CSV table of C-alpha atoms in Angstrom, one decimal:
chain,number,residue,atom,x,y,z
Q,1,UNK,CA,7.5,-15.2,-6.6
Q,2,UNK,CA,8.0,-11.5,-5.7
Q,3,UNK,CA,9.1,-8.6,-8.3
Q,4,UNK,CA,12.3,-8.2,-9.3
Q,5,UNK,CA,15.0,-6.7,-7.0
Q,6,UNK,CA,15.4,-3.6,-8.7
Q,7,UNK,CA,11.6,-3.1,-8.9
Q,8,UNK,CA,11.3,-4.4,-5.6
Q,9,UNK,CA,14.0,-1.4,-4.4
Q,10,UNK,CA,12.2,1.5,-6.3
Q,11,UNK,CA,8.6,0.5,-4.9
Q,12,UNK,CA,10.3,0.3,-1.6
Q,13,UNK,CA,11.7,4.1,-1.7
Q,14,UNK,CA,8.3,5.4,-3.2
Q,15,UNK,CA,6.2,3.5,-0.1
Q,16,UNK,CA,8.9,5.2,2.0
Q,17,UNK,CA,8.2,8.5,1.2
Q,18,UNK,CA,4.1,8.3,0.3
Q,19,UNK,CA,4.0,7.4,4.2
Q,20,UNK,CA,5.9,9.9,5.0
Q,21,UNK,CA,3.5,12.4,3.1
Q,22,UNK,CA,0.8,10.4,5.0
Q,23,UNK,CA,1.8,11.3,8.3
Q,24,UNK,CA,2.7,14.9,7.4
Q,25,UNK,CA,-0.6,15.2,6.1
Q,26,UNK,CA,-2.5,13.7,9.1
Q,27,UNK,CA,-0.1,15.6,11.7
Q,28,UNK,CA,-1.3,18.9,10.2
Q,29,UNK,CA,-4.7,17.2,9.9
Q,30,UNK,CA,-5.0,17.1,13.4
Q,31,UNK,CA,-2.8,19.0,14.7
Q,32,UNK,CA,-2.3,22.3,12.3
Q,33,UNK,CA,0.7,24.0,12.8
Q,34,UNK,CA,0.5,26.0,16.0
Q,35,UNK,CA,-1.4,28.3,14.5
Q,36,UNK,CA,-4.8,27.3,14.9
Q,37,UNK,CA,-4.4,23.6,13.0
Q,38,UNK,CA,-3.8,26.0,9.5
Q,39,UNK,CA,-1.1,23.7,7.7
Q,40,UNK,CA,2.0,26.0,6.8
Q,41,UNK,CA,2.6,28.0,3.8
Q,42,UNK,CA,2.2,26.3,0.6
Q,43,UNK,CA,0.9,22.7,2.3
Q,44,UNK,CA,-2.6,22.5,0.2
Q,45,UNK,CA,-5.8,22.2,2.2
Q,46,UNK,CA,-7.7,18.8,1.6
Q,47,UNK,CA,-11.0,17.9,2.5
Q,48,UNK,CA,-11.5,15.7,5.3
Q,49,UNK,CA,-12.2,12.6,3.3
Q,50,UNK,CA,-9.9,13.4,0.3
Q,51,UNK,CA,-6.6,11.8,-0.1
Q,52,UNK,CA,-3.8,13.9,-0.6
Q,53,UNK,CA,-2.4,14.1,-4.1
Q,54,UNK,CA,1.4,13.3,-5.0
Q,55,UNK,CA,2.9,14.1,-8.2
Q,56,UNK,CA,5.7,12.7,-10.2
Q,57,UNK,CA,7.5,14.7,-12.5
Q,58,UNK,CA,8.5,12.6,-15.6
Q,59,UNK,CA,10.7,13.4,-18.1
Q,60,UNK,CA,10.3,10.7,-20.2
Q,61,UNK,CA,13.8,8.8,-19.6
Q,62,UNK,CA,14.6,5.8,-17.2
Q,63,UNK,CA,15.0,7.4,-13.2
Q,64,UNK,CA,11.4,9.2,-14.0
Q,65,UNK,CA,9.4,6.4,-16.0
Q,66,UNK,CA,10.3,3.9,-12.8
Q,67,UNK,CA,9.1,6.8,-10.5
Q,68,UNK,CA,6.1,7.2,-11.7
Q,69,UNK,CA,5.2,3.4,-12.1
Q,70,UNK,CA,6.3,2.6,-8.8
Q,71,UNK,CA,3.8,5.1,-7.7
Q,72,UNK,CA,1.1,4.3,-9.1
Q,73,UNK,CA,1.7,0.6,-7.9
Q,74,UNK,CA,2.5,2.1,-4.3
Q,75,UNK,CA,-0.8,4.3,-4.5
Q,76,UNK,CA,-3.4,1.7,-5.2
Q,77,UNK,CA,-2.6,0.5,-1.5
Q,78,UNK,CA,-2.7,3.5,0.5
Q,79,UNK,CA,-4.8,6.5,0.5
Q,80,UNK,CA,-3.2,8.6,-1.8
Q,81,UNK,CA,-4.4,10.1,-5.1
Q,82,UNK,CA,-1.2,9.8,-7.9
Q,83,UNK,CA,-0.7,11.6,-10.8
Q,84,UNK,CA,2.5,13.3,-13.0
Q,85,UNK,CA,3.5,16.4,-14.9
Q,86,UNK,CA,5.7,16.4,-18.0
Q,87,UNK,CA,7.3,19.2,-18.6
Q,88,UNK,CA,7.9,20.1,-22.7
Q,89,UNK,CA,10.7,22.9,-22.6
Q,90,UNK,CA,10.6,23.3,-25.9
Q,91,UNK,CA,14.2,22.9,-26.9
Q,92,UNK,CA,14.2,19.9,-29.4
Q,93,UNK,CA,12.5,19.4,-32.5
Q,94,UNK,CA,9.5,17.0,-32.3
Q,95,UNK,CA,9.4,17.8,-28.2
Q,96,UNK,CA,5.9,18.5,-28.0
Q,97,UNK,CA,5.0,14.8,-29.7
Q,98,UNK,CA,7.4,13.4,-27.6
Q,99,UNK,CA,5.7,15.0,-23.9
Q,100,UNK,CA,2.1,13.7,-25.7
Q,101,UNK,CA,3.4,10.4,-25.7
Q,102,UNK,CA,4.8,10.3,-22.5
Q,103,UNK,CA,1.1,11.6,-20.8
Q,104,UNK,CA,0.0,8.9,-22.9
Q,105,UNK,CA,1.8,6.3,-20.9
Q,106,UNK,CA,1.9,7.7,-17.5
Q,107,UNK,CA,-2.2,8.1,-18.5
Q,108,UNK,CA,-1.9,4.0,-19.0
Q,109,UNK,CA,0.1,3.0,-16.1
Q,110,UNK,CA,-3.2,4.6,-14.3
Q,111,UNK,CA,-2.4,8.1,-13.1
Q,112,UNK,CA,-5.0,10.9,-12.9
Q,113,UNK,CA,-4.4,13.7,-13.4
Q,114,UNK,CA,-2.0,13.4,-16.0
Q,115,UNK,CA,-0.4,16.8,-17.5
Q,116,UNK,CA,2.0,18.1,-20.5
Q,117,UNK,CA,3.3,21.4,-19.7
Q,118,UNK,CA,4.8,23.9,-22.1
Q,119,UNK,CA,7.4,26.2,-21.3
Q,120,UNK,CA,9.3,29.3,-22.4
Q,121,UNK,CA,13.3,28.8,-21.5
Q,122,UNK,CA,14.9,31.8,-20.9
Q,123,UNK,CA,18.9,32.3,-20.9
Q,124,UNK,CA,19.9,33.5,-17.1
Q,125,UNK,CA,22.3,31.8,-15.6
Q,126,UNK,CA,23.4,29.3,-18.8
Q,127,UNK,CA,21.1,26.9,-20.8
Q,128,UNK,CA,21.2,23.9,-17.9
Q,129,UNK,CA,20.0,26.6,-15.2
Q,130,UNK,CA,17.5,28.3,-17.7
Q,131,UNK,CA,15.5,25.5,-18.4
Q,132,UNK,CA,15.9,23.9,-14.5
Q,133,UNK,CA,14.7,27.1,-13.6
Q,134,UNK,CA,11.7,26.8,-16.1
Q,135,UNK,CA,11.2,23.0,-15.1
Q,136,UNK,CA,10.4,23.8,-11.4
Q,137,UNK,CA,8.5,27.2,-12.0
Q,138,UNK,CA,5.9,24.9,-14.4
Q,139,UNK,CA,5.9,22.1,-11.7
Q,140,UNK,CA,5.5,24.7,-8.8
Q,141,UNK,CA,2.4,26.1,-10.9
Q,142,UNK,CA,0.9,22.9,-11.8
Q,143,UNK,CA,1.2,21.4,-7.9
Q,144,UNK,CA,-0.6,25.1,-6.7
Q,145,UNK,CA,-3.5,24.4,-9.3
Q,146,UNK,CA,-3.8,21.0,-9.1
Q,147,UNK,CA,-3.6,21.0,-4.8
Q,148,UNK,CA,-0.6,18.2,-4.9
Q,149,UNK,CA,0.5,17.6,-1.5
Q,150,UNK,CA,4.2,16.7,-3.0
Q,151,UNK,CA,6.3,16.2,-6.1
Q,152,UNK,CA,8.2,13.1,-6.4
Q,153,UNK,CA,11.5,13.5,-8.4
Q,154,UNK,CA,13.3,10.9,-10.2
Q,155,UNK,CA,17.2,12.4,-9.1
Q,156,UNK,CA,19.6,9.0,-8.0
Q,157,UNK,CA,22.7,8.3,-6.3
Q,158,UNK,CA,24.3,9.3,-9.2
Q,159,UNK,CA,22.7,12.8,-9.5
Q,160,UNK,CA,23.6,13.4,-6.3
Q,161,UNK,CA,27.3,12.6,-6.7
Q,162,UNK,CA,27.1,14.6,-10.3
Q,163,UNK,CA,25.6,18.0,-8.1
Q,164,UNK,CA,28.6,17.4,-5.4
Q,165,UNK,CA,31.4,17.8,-7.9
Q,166,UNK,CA,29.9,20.6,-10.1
Q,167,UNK,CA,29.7,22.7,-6.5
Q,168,UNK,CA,33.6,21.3,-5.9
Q,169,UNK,CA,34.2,22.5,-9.7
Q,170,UNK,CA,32.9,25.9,-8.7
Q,171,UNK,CA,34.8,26.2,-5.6
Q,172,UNK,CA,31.3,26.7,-3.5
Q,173,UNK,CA,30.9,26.5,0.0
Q,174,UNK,CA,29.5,23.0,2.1
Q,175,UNK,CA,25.8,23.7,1.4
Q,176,UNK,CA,26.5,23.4,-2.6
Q,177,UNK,CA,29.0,20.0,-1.6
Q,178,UNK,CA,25.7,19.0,0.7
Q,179,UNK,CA,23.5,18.4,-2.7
Q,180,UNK,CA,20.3,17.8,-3.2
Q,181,UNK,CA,17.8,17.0,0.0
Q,182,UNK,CA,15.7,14.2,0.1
Q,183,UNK,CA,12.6,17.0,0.8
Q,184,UNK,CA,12.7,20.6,-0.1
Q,185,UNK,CA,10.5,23.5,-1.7
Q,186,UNK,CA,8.0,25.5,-0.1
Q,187,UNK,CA,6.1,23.2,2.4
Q,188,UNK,CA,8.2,20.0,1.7
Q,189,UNK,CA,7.2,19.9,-1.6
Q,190,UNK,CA,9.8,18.0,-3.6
Q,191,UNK,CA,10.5,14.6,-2.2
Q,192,UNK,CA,13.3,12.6,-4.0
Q,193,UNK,CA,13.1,9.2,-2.9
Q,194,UNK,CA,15.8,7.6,-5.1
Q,195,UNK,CA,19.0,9.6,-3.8
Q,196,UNK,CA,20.1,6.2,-2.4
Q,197,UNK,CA,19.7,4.7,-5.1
Q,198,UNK,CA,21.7,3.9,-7.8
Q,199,UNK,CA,20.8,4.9,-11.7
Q,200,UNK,CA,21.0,0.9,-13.4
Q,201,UNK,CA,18.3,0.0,-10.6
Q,202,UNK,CA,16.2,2.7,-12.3
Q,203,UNK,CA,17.2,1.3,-15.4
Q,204,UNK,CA,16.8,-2.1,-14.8
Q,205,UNK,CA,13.3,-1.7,-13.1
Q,206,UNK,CA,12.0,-0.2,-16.6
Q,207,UNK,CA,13.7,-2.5,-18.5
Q,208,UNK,CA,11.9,-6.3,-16.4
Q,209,UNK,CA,8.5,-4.6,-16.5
Q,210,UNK,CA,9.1,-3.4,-20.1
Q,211,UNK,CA,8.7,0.3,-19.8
Q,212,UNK,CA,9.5,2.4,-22.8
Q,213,UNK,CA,12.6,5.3,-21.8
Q,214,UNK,CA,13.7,8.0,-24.3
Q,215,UNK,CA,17.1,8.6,-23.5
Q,216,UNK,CA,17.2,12.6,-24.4
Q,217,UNK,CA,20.3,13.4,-26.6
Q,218,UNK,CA,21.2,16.4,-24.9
Q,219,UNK,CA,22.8,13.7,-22.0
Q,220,UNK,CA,24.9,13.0,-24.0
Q,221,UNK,CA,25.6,16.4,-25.6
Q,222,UNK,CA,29.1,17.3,-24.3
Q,223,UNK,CA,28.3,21.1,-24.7
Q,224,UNK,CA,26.5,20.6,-21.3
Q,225,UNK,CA,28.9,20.4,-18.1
Q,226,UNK,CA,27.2,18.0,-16.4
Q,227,UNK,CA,27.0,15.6,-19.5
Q,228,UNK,CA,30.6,16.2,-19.8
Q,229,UNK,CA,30.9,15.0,-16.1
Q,230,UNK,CA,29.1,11.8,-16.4
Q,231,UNK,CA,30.4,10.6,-19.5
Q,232,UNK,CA,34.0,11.3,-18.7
Q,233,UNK,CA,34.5,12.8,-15.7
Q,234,UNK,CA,32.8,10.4,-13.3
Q,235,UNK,CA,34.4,7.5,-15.1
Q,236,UNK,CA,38.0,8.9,-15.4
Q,237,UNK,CA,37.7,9.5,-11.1
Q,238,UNK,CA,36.6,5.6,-10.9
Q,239,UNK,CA,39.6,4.4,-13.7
Q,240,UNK,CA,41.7,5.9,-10.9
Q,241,UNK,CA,40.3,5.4,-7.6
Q,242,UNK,CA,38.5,2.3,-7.9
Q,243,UNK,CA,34.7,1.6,-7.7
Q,244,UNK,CA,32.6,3.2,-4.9
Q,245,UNK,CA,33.4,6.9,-6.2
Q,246,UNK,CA,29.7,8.0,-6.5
Q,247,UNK,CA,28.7,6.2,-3.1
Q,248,UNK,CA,31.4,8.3,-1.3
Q,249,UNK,CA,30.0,11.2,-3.1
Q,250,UNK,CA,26.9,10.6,-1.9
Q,251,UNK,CA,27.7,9.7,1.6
Q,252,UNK,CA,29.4,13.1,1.6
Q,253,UNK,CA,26.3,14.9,0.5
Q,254,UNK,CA,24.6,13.7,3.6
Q,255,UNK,CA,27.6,14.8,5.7
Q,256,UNK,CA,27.9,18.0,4.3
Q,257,UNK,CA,24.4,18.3,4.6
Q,258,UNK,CA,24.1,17.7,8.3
Q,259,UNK,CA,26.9,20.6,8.5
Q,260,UNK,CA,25.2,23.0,7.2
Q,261,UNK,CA,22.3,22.9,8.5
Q,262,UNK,CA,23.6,23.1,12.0
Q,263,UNK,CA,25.9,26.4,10.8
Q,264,UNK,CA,22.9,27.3,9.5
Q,265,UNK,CA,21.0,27.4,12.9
Q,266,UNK,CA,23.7,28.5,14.5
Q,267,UNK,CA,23.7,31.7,12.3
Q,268,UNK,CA,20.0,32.3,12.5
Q,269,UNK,CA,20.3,32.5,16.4
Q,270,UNK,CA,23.3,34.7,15.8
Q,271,UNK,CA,21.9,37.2,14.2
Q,272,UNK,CA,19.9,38.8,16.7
Q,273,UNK,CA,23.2,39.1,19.3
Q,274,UNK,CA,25.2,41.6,16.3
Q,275,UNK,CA,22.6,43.8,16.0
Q,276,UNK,CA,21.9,46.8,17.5
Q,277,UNK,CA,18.7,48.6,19.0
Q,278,UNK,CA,17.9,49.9,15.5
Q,279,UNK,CA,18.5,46.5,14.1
Q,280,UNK,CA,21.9,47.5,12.3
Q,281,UNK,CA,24.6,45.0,12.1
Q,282,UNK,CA,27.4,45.9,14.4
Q,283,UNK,CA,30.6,45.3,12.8
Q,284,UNK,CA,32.4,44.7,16.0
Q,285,UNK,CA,30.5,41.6,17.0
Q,286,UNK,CA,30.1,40.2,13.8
Q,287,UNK,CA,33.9,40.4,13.3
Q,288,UNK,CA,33.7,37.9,16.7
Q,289,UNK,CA,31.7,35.2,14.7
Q,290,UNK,CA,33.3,31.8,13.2
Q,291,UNK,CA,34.0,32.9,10.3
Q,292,UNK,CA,31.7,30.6,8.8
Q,293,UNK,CA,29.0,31.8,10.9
Q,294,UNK,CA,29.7,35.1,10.2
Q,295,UNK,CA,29.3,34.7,6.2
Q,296,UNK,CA,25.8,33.2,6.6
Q,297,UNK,CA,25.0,35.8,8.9
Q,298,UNK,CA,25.9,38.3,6.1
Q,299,UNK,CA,24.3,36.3,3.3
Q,300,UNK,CA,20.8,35.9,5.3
Q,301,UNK,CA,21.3,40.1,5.7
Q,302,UNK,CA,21.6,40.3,2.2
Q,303,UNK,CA,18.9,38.1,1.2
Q,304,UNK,CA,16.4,40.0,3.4
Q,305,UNK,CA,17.1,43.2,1.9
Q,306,UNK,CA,16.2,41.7,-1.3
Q,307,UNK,CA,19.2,40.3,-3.1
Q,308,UNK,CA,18.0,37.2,-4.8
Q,309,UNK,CA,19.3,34.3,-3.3
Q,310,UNK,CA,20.2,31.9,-6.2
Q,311,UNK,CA,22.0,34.9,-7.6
Q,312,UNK,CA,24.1,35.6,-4.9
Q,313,UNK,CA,27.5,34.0,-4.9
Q,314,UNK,CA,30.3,33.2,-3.1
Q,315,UNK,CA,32.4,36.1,-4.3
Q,316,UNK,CA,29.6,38.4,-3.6
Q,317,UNK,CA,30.3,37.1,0.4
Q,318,UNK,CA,33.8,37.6,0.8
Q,319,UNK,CA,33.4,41.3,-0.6
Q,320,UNK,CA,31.0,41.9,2.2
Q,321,UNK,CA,32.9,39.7,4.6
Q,322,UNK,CA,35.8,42.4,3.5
Q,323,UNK,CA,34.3,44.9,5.0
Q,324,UNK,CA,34.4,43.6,8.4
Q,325,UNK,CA,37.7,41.8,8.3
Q,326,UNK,CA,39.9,43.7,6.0
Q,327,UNK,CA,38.2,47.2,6.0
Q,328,UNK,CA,40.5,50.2,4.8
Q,329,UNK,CA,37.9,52.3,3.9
Q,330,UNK,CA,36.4,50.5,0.8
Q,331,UNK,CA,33.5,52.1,-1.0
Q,332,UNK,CA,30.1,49.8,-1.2
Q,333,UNK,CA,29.5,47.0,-2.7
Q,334,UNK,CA,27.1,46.2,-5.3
Q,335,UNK,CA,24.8,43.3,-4.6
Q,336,UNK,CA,22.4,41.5,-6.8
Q,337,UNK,CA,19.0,43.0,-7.0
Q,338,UNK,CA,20.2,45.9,-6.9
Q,339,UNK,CA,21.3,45.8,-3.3
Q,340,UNK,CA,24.3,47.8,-1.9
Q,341,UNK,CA,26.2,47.5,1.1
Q,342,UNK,CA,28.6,49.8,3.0
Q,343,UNK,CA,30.6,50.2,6.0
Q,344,UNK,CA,29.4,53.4,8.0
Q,345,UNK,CA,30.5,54.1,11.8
Q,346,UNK,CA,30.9,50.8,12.5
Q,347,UNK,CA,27.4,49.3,11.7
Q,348,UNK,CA,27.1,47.2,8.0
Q,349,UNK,CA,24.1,49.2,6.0
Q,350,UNK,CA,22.5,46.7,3.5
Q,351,UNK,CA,19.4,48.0,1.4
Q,352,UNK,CA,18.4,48.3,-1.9
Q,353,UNK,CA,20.0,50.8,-4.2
């Protein structure tokens, strides 16, 4: 008698993705990437005979506690070194006991190396963003150290629908309605194997092979948006549309996704065409641009001159895209990072302050 289904589904998306990270590793193994068989920036070099390392990052609640034990089930039959990080942010009483406990079990379920991280949550951007922010930094730092080839995170189906409406909320553009990739981070290092699944599979898988969750309160706190949105949000859209909300949501990610990235090629070839010989942006020929392409031309100009990307919003665009569609001899425009842009005989000037 095989496992049960749910268990059966997570172990399925784990094995998924550890061969993927398999044949990424052996293809820059062999291979390199073009540049003498170096593997590309932030890839970790492994010996010849040593199997890469994959970390899951584990929070302690139900999506992360069946990541990380269908990992280490998955790694004991390939080649492939497993361990996790637990990330302490420091925000609830007792929250250091609780990330002891949890290294505890991921230390049982056979992992190596097993960490609890501390961190130091600042306030930019909101509490939610802050301590995100912190999250990844301490996972970033602990992958460098520890030479992880990729991070495995716990985000379902029901994440994924979750990020698409906040981004409709804010009125962002079709890479915030695109959510969250199945691989990101600097040298594919975040791999989310359950964004087709659903959260009660996670659930469920814990709950047959008796795996202890901790359901943190602040899910449930409705101070925080995107608690608000799954407690009452999500379910006041199903009441009135009928089951099958989140799955749309999610199959719109992917759509939006696809999108994107092809406007986003598009605008990276474009770029070169609306410059001049000094490399300025010509107004003229960026004003001939899709308007769509034209905006992520802007933003990428932006970017390079040093405005920090997560920081730099929508509004922040359409001022600049101003300048070339509705100029009537506005003054510049203050960018984040100190970044200023102006209008000057026809050419866009973006550079720091």
């Amino acid at each position: 008698m095989g496992p049960h289904p749910a268990v059966a589904a997570i172990r399925l998306a784990v094995r998924r993705v550890l061969h993927d990270v398999l044949t990424q590793t052996e293809q820059y193994a062999t291979t390199g990437n073009g540049r003498g068989g170096h593997p590309p920036a932030g890839h970790p070099r492994t010996g010849a005979d040593e199997p890469p390392l994959v970390l899951a990052a584990v929070s302690g609640g139900a999506d992360s506690m069946a990541l990380a034990s269908a990992l280490a089930f998955e790694a004991r039959k390939l080649s492939v070194r497993a361990g996790a990080v637990t990330v302490d942010h420091g925000l609830q009483p007792g929250s250091d006991l609780r990330a002891a406990e949890v290294a505890v079990r991921l230390t049982a379920m056979g992992l190596d190396p097993v960490e609890a991280v501390t961190v130091t949550v600042g306030r930019a951007g909101g509490p939610e963003a802050a301590a995100r922010d912190a999250r990844y930094a301490a996972l970033d730092e602990a992958a460098e150290r520890l030479g992880a080839t990729a991070v495995l995170l716990g985000h379902t189906r029901d994440d994924q629908a979750e990020t698409v409406l906040l981004g409709l909320a804010r009125g962002s553009g079709i890479r915030s309605l695109s959510g969250m990739a199945a691989v990101s981070g600097t040298g594919d290092r975040y791999r989310r194997p359950f964004l087709q699944l659903d959260r009660q599979t996670a659930r469920k898988a814990c709950m047959v092979q008796s795996l202890p969750v901790w359901d943190d309160p602040m899910n449930a706190d409705p101070a925080y948006t995107r608690s608000r949105l799954r407690h009452e949000g999500l379910p006041a859209l199903e009441k009135s549309l009928g089951k099958g909300v989140v799955e749309a949501l999610a199959r719109t990610a992917q759509l939006c996704r696809d999108d994107a990235d092809a406007l986003d090629a598009w605008a990276a070839d474009a770029e070169a065409t609306v410059r001049d010989e000094a490399g300025r942006l010509v107004c003229a020929k960026l004003y001939a641009l899709p308007p769509a392409v034209r905006r992520r031309v802007l933003r990428r100009a932006a970017i390079a001159e040093g405005a920090p990307a997560g920081s730099l919003f929508a509004r922040h665009i359409e001022e600049l895209d101003r300048l070339i569609t509705g100029w009537r001899g506005q003054g510049a425009i203050n960018l984040p990072g100190r970044v200023v842009a102006r209008r000057q005989g026809g050419r866009l000037v973006i550079r720091q302050g």
